[in-house]
Structures are given as C-alpha cells and as structure tokens.
Short mmCIF file of C-alpha atoms in Angstrom, two decimals:
data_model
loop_
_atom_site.label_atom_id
_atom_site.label_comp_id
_atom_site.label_asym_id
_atom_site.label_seq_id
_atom_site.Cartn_x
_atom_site.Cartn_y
_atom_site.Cartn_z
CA UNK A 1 -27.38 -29.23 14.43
CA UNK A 2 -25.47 -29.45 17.56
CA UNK A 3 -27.42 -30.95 20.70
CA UNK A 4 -28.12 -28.90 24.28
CA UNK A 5 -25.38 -30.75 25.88
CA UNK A 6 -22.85 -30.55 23.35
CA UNK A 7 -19.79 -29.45 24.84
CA UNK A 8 -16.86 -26.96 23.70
CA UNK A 9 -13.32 -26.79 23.88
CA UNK A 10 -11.63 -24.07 25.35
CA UNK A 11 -8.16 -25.25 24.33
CA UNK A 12 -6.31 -26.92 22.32
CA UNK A 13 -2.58 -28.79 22.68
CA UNK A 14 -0.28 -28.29 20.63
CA UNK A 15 1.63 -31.82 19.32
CA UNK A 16 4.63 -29.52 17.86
CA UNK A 17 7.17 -32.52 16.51
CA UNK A 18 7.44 -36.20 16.55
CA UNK A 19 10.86 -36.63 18.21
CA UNK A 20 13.01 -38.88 20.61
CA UNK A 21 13.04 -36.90 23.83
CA UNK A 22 16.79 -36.87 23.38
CA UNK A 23 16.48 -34.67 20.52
CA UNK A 24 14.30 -32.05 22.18
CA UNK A 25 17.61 -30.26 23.84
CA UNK A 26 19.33 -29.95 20.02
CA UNK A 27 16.17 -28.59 18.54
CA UNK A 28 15.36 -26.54 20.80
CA UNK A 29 19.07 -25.14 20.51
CA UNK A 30 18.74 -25.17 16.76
CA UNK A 31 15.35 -23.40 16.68
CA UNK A 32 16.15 -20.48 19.39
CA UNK A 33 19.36 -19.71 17.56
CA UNK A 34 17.73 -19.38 14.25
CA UNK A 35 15.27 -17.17 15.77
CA UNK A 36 17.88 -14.82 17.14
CA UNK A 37 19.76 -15.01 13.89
CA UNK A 38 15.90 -13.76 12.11
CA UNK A 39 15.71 -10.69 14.28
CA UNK A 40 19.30 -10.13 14.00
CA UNK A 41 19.17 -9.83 10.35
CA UNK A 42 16.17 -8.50 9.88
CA UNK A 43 16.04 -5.84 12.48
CA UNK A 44 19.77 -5.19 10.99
CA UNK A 45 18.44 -4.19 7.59
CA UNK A 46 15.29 -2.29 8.60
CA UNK A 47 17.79 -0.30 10.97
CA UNK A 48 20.40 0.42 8.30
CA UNK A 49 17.11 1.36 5.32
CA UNK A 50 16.14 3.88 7.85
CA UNK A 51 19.67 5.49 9.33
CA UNK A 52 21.15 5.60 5.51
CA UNK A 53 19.61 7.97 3.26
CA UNK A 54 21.44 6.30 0.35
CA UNK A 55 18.78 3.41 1.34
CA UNK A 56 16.38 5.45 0.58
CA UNK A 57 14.57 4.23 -2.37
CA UNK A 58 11.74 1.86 -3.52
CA UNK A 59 13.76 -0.96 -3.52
CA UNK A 60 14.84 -0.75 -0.05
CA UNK A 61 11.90 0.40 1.51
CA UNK A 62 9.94 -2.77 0.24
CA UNK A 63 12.48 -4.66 1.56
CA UNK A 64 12.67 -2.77 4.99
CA UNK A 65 8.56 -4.02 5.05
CA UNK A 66 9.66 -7.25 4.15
CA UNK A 67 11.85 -7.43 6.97
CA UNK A 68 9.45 -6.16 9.50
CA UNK A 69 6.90 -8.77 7.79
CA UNK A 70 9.22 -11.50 8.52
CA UNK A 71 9.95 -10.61 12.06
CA UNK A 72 6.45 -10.37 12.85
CA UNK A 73 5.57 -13.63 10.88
CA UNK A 74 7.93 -16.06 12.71
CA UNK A 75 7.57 -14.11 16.66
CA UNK A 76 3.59 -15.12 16.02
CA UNK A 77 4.73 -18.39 15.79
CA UNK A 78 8.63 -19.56 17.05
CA UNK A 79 8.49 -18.23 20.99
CA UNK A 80 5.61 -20.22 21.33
CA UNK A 81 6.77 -23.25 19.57
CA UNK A 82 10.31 -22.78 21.69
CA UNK A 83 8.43 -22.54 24.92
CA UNK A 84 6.44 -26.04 24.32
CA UNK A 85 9.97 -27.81 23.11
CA UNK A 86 11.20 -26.23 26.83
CA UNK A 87 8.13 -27.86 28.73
CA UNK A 88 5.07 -30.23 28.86
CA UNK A 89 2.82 -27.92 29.20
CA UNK A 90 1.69 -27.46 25.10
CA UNK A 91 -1.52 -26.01 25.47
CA UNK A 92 -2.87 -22.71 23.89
CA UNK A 93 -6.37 -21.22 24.66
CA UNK A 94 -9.29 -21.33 22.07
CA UNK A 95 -9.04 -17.38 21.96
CA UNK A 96 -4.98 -17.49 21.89
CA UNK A 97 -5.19 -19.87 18.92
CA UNK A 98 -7.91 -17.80 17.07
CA UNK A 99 -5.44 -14.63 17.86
CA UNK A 100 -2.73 -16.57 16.40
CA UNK A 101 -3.94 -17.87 13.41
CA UNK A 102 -5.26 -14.40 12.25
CA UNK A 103 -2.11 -12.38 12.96
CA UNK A 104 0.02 -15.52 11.00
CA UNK A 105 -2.48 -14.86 8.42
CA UNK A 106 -2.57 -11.33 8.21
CA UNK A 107 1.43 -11.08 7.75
CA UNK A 108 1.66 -13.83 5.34
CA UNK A 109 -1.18 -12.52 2.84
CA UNK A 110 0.71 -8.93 2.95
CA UNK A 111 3.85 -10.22 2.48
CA UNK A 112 2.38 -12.29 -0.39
CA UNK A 113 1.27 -9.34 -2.48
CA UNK A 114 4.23 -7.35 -1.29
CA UNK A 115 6.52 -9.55 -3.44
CA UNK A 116 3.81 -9.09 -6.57
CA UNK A 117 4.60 -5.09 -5.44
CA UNK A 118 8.33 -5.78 -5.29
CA UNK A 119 8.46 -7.29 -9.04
CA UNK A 120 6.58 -4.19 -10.25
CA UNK A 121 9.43 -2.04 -8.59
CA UNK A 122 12.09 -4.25 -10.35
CA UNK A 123 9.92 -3.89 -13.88
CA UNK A 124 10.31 0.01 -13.66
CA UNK A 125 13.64 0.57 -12.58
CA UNK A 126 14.74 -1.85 -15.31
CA UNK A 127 12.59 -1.03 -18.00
CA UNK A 128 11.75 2.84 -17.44
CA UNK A 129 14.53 3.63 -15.21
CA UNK A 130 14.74 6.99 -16.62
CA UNK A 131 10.95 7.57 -14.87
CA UNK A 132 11.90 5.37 -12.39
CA UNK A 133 12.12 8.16 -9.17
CA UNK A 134 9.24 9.96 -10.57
CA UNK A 135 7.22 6.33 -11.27
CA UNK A 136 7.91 5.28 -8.14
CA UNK A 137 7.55 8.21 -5.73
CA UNK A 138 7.11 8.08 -2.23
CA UNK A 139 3.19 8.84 -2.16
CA UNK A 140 2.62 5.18 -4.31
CA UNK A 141 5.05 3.47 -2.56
CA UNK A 142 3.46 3.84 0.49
CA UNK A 143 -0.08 3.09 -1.44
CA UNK A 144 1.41 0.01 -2.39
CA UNK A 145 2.39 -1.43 1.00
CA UNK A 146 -1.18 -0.03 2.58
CA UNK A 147 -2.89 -2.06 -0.62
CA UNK A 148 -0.88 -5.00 0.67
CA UNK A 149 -1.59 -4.71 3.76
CA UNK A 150 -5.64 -4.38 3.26
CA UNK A 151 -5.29 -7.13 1.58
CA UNK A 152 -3.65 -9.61 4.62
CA UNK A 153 -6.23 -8.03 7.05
CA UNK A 154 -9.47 -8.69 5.13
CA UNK A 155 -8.44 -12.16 3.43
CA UNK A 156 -7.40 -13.22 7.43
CA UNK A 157 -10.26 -12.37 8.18
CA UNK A 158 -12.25 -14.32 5.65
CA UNK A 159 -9.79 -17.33 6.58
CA UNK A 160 -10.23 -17.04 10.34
CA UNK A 161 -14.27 -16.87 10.14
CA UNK A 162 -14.64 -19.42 8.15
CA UNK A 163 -12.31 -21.93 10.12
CA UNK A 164 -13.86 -20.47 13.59
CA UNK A 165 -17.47 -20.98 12.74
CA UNK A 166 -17.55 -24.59 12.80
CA UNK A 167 -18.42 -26.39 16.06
CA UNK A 168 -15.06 -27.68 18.06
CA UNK A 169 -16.09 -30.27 20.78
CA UNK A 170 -13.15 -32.95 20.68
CA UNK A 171 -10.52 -33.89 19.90
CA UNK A 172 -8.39 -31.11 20.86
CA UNK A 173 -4.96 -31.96 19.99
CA UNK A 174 -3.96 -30.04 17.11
CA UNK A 175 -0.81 -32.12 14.80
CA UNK A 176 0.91 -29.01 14.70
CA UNK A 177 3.29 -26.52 16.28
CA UNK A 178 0.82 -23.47 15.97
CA UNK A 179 -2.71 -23.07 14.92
CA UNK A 180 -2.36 -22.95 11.50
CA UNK A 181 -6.06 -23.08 9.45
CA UNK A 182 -5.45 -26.56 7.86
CA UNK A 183 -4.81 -28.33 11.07
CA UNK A 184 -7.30 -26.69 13.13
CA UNK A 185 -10.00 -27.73 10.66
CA UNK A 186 -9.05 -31.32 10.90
CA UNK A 187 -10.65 -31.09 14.81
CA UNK A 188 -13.63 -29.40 13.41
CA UNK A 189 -17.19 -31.44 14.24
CA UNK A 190 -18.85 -30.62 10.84
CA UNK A 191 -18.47 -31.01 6.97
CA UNK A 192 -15.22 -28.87 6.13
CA UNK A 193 -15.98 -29.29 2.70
CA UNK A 194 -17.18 -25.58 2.29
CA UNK A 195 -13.86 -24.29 4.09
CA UNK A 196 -11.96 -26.56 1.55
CA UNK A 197 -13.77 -24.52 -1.53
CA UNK A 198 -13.20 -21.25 0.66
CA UNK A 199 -9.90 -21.98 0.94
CA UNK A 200 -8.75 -22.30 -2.85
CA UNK A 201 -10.56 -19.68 -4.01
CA UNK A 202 -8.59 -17.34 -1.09
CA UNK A 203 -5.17 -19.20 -1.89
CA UNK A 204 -6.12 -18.48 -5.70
CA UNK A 205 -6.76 -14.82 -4.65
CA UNK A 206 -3.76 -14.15 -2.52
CA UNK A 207 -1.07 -16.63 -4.07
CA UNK A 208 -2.06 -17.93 -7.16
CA UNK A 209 -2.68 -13.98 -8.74
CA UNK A 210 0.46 -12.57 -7.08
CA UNK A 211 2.50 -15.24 -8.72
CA UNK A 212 0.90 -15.07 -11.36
CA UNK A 213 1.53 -11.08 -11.70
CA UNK A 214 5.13 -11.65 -10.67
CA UNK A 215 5.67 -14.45 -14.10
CA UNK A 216 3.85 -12.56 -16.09
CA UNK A 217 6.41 -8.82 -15.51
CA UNK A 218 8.95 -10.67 -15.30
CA UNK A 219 8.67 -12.23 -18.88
CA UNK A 220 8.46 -8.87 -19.48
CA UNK A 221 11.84 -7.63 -17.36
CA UNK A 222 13.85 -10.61 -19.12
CA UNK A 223 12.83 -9.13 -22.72
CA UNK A 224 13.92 -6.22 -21.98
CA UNK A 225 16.64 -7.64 -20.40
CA UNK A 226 18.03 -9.66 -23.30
CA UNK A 227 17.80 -6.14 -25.40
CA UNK A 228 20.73 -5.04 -23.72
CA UNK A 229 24.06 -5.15 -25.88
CA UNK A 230 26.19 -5.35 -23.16
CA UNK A 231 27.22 -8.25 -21.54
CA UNK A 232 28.10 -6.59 -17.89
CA UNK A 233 24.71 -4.46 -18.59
CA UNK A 234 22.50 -7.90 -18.92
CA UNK A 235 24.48 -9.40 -15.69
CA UNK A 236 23.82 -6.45 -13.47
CA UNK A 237 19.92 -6.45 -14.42
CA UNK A 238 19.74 -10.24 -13.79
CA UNK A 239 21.50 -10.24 -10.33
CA UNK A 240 19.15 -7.37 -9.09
CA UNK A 241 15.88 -9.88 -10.03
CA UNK A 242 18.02 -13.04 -8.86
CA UNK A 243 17.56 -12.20 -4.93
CA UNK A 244 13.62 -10.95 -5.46
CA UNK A 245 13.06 -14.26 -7.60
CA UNK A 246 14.82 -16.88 -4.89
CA UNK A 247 12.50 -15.24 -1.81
CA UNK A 248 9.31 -15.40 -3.58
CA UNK A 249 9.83 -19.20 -4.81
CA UNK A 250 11.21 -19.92 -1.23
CA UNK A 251 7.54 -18.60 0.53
CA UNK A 252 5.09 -18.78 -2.10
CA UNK A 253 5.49 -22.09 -3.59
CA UNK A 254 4.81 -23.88 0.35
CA UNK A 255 2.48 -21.54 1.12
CA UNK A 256 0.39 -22.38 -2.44
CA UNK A 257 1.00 -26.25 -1.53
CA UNK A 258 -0.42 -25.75 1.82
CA UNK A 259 -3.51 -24.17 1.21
CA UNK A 260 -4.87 -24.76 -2.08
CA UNK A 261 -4.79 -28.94 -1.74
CA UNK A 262 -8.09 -30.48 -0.33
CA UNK A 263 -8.32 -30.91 3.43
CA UNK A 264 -8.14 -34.71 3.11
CA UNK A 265 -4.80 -35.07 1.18
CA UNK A 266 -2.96 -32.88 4.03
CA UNK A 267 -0.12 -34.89 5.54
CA UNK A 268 0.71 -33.52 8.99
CA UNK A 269 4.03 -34.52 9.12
CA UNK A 270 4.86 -32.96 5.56
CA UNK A 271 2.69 -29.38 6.54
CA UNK A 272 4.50 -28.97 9.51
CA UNK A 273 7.96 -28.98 6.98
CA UNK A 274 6.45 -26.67 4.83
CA UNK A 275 4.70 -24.34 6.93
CA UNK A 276 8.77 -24.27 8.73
CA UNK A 277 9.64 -23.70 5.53
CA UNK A 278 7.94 -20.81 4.76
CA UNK A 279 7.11 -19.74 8.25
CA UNK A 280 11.13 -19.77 9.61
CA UNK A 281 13.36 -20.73 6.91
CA UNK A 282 12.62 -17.87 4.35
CA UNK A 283 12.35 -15.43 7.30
CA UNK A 284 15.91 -17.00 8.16
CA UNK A 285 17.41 -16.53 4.35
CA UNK A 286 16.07 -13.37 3.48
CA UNK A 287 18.25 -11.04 5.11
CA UNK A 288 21.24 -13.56 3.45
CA UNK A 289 20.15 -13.35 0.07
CA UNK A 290 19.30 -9.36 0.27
CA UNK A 291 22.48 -8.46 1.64
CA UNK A 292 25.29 -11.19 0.80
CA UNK A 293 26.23 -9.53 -2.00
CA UNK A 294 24.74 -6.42 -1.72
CA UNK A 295 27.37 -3.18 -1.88
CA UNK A 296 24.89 -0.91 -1.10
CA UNK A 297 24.06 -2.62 2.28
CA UNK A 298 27.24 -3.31 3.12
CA UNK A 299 28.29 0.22 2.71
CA UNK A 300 25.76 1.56 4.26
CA UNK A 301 26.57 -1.03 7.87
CA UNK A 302 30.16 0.16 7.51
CA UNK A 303 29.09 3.73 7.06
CA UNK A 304 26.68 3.17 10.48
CA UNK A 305 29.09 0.96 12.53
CA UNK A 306 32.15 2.95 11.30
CA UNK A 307 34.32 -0.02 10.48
CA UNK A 308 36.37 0.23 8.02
CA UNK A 309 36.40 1.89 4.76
CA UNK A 310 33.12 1.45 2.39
CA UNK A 311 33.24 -0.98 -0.83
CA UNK A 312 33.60 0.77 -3.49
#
C-alpha cells in the first residue's frame, strides 16, 4: 500500500543506446535513412496494390495491410528514437509513453495474426485453388483483417492495463529507446510477478497460437506440395510460401523471445536488438522480400510509372 506522500512520475527518459558520442552522427544517419527507405517501400507497394487492378487479390491485399502495419509500427517508434539521437533532451511524458506503448502494441498483435491469416490464404490458393476466388472473396477477406485487428486492440489493451496499474515513483529512466512493456515494468514499485504470468499467457495467445496455426497449414501446404509431379509445378508453390515464411520468422520469433521470458532474465542491451529487430529491421525487409522477385509487382510499378516494357 502506497503511503500519503508517495510521489509519481510524470516522465520518463529515455536511455536509447549505449554509444561513444562519436557514433551518434553515423547512427543517427543509418537509422533516418532506413526509415525513409521503410516508407519508401512500403508506401510503394500499398500504392501500386491499390492503382493496379491486377493486384487485386487476397494475396496482395494482406500484404498491402502488412505494409500499412509496418509503417505504422516503426513511425510509433523511429521519429522519436531519431529525435533523442539528434538531442539531449530524451524525455517522454507518462501519458506519451502510455500512448506509445499501446499503439506499438496494437500494430504488432494485428500484424501477428495477420501472418496466421496470410498462411491460410497461401493454404487455399495452393491446395483448393480451383475455389480459391470464391474461398477467398472480398467479404472474408476483409473479416479477416477486422478479426486481426480486434485482436491487437483488445490484447493492447490487456498489456497496457496491466503494465500501467502498478505504482511508478522512481527511478524514471527507462533502458530503452521507446516504452516498450518489458522495460517499463522494470521501474515499476511493486511485485511484477502477476504482469510476468499476464504476459505469457498474452504472448501464448497472440504469438505462440498464430505460429502455431501457421506450422501446423503449412505441414499441410508442403504435402500437398510434394504431390505435385512436376518439378517447375513444386518450385513455383514453394517460392510463393518462401517470402510469407522468411517475414513471419523475421518478427515473430523476437517478438516470442521478448515477451514470453520472465521479467528477471530480460537483458536490456539484448531487448533493445531484438525489439530493432522486429520493430525496424523486418519493417525494413519486407517490402525486399515481397517484391525482389516478384513479376507481378514489378509489372504492375512499370505499368504505373510507365517505364519500360512489363516482364513478361
């Protein structure tokens, strides 16, 4: 029970990275061009899904909401992160980081289940794609991504109550570069052992049950896969699960590190790598590996920009 004259904080700083001051400048650098490259690419793709009816499908319009997802996921987090790397003010307000830390939530949770989604897609298309248009029509499709999204939104919320609850009075320096739930909790005046049980069960609920979804259809997609008599047939089916399975090991496999270990085995130094793992880096990639070798999007930017002629 807190006493009358326990005090509050009403914000936190921010540590962001142990570096040489010398090193600020090339991060900095580093960081703000990666973030340009991330709304680049992604803003590319979700332009070219929507100006190209050929786009026009499942596939792509999961990955159009992955896209926005991923823009919206690292601008919670990178302009602030830039801005404190630019100056020595690193403070954020109690009610900024509370803001922050549900928003980060709410997009990663979504785009969690919207990769379990995504690997359902993949099942029918390879293994009814007769029923494939009629499976997948627009009316579930967007049932899907509003599922998803219900999903972020209440399991933040959950997340965010639970971590905001608890009595702050001091220390305030959070060993981060946002307010992310494990490193807030680490300030928290009060047994965190609850939040630690609250915690797994959530990451169970929004990782551990995606991924498990995802293995489980696509032991499924490879049987059917390996049915296939022809050799170019089995390729083509195993290059359009190849990009779908390098994104979801890329974010979820962090992501389930981070939150489902106990409180008191959390390394600060190695959750700030993972959470720029999964927070930046994936954003970063996933435009790469979704249109490197993708005809369809590369047609369809020629097509839009009118340069060139269109692979065949």
């Amino acid at each position: 029970m807190q006493g009358p004259n326990q005090t509050f904080v009403t914000e936190f700083i921010l540590l962001g990275f142990s570096l040489n001051p010398r090193t600020i400048p090339l991060l900095f650098s580093a960081f703000l061009i990666i973030y340009l490259l991330i709304i680049l690419g992604n803003g590319l793709i979700f332009i070219l899904i929507c100006l190209d009816s050929r786009l026009h499908t499942p596939m792509y319009f999961f990955i159009g909401v992955l896209s926005m997802l991923d823009l919206g996921y690292t601008t919670t987090t990178v302009p602030q992160m830039l801005a404190h790397l630019a100056s020595q003010k690193k403070t954020i307000s109690y009610s900024n980081c509370v803001a922050q830390m549900y928003i980060f939530l709410v997009l990663g949770v979504t785009e969690s289940w919207l990769f379990a989604i995504m690997s359902i897609d993949r099942y029918v298309a390879i293994c009814h794609p007769l029923r494939y248009k009629v499976i997948m029509s627009p009316c579930l499709c967007g049932v899907m991504a509003i599922f998803c999204g219900l999903c972020g939104v209440t399991a933040a919320l959950v997340y965010t109550i639970f971590a905001m609850r608890l009595p702050y009075c001091g220390p305030n320096k959070i060993n981060h570069f946002f307010c992310e739930v494990p490193a807030v909790l680490k300030l928290a005046c009060a047994d965190t052992s609850v939040n630690d049980h609250v915690d797994f069960i959530l990451g169970f609920s929004v990782i551990l049950i995606p991924l498990s979804l995802i293995l489980v259809i696509y032991i499924n997609i490879f049987t059917s896969i390996l049915k296939i008599r022809s050799a170019q047939g089995r390729l083509k089916a195993f290059s359009t699960c190849a990009s779908h399975i390098t994104v979801v090991t890329m974010f979820c496999v962090p992501a389930m590190v981070m939150y489902m270990k106990p409180g008191s085995k959390a390394s600060p130094e190695e959750d700030k790598k993972l959470a720029l793992f999964y927070n930046v880096i994936s954003a970063f990639l996933n435009p790469v590996i979704y249109s490197l070798r993708n005809k369809d999007v590369k047609r369809a930017f020629l097509k839009v920009t009118g340069c060139g002629r269109p692979p065949e």
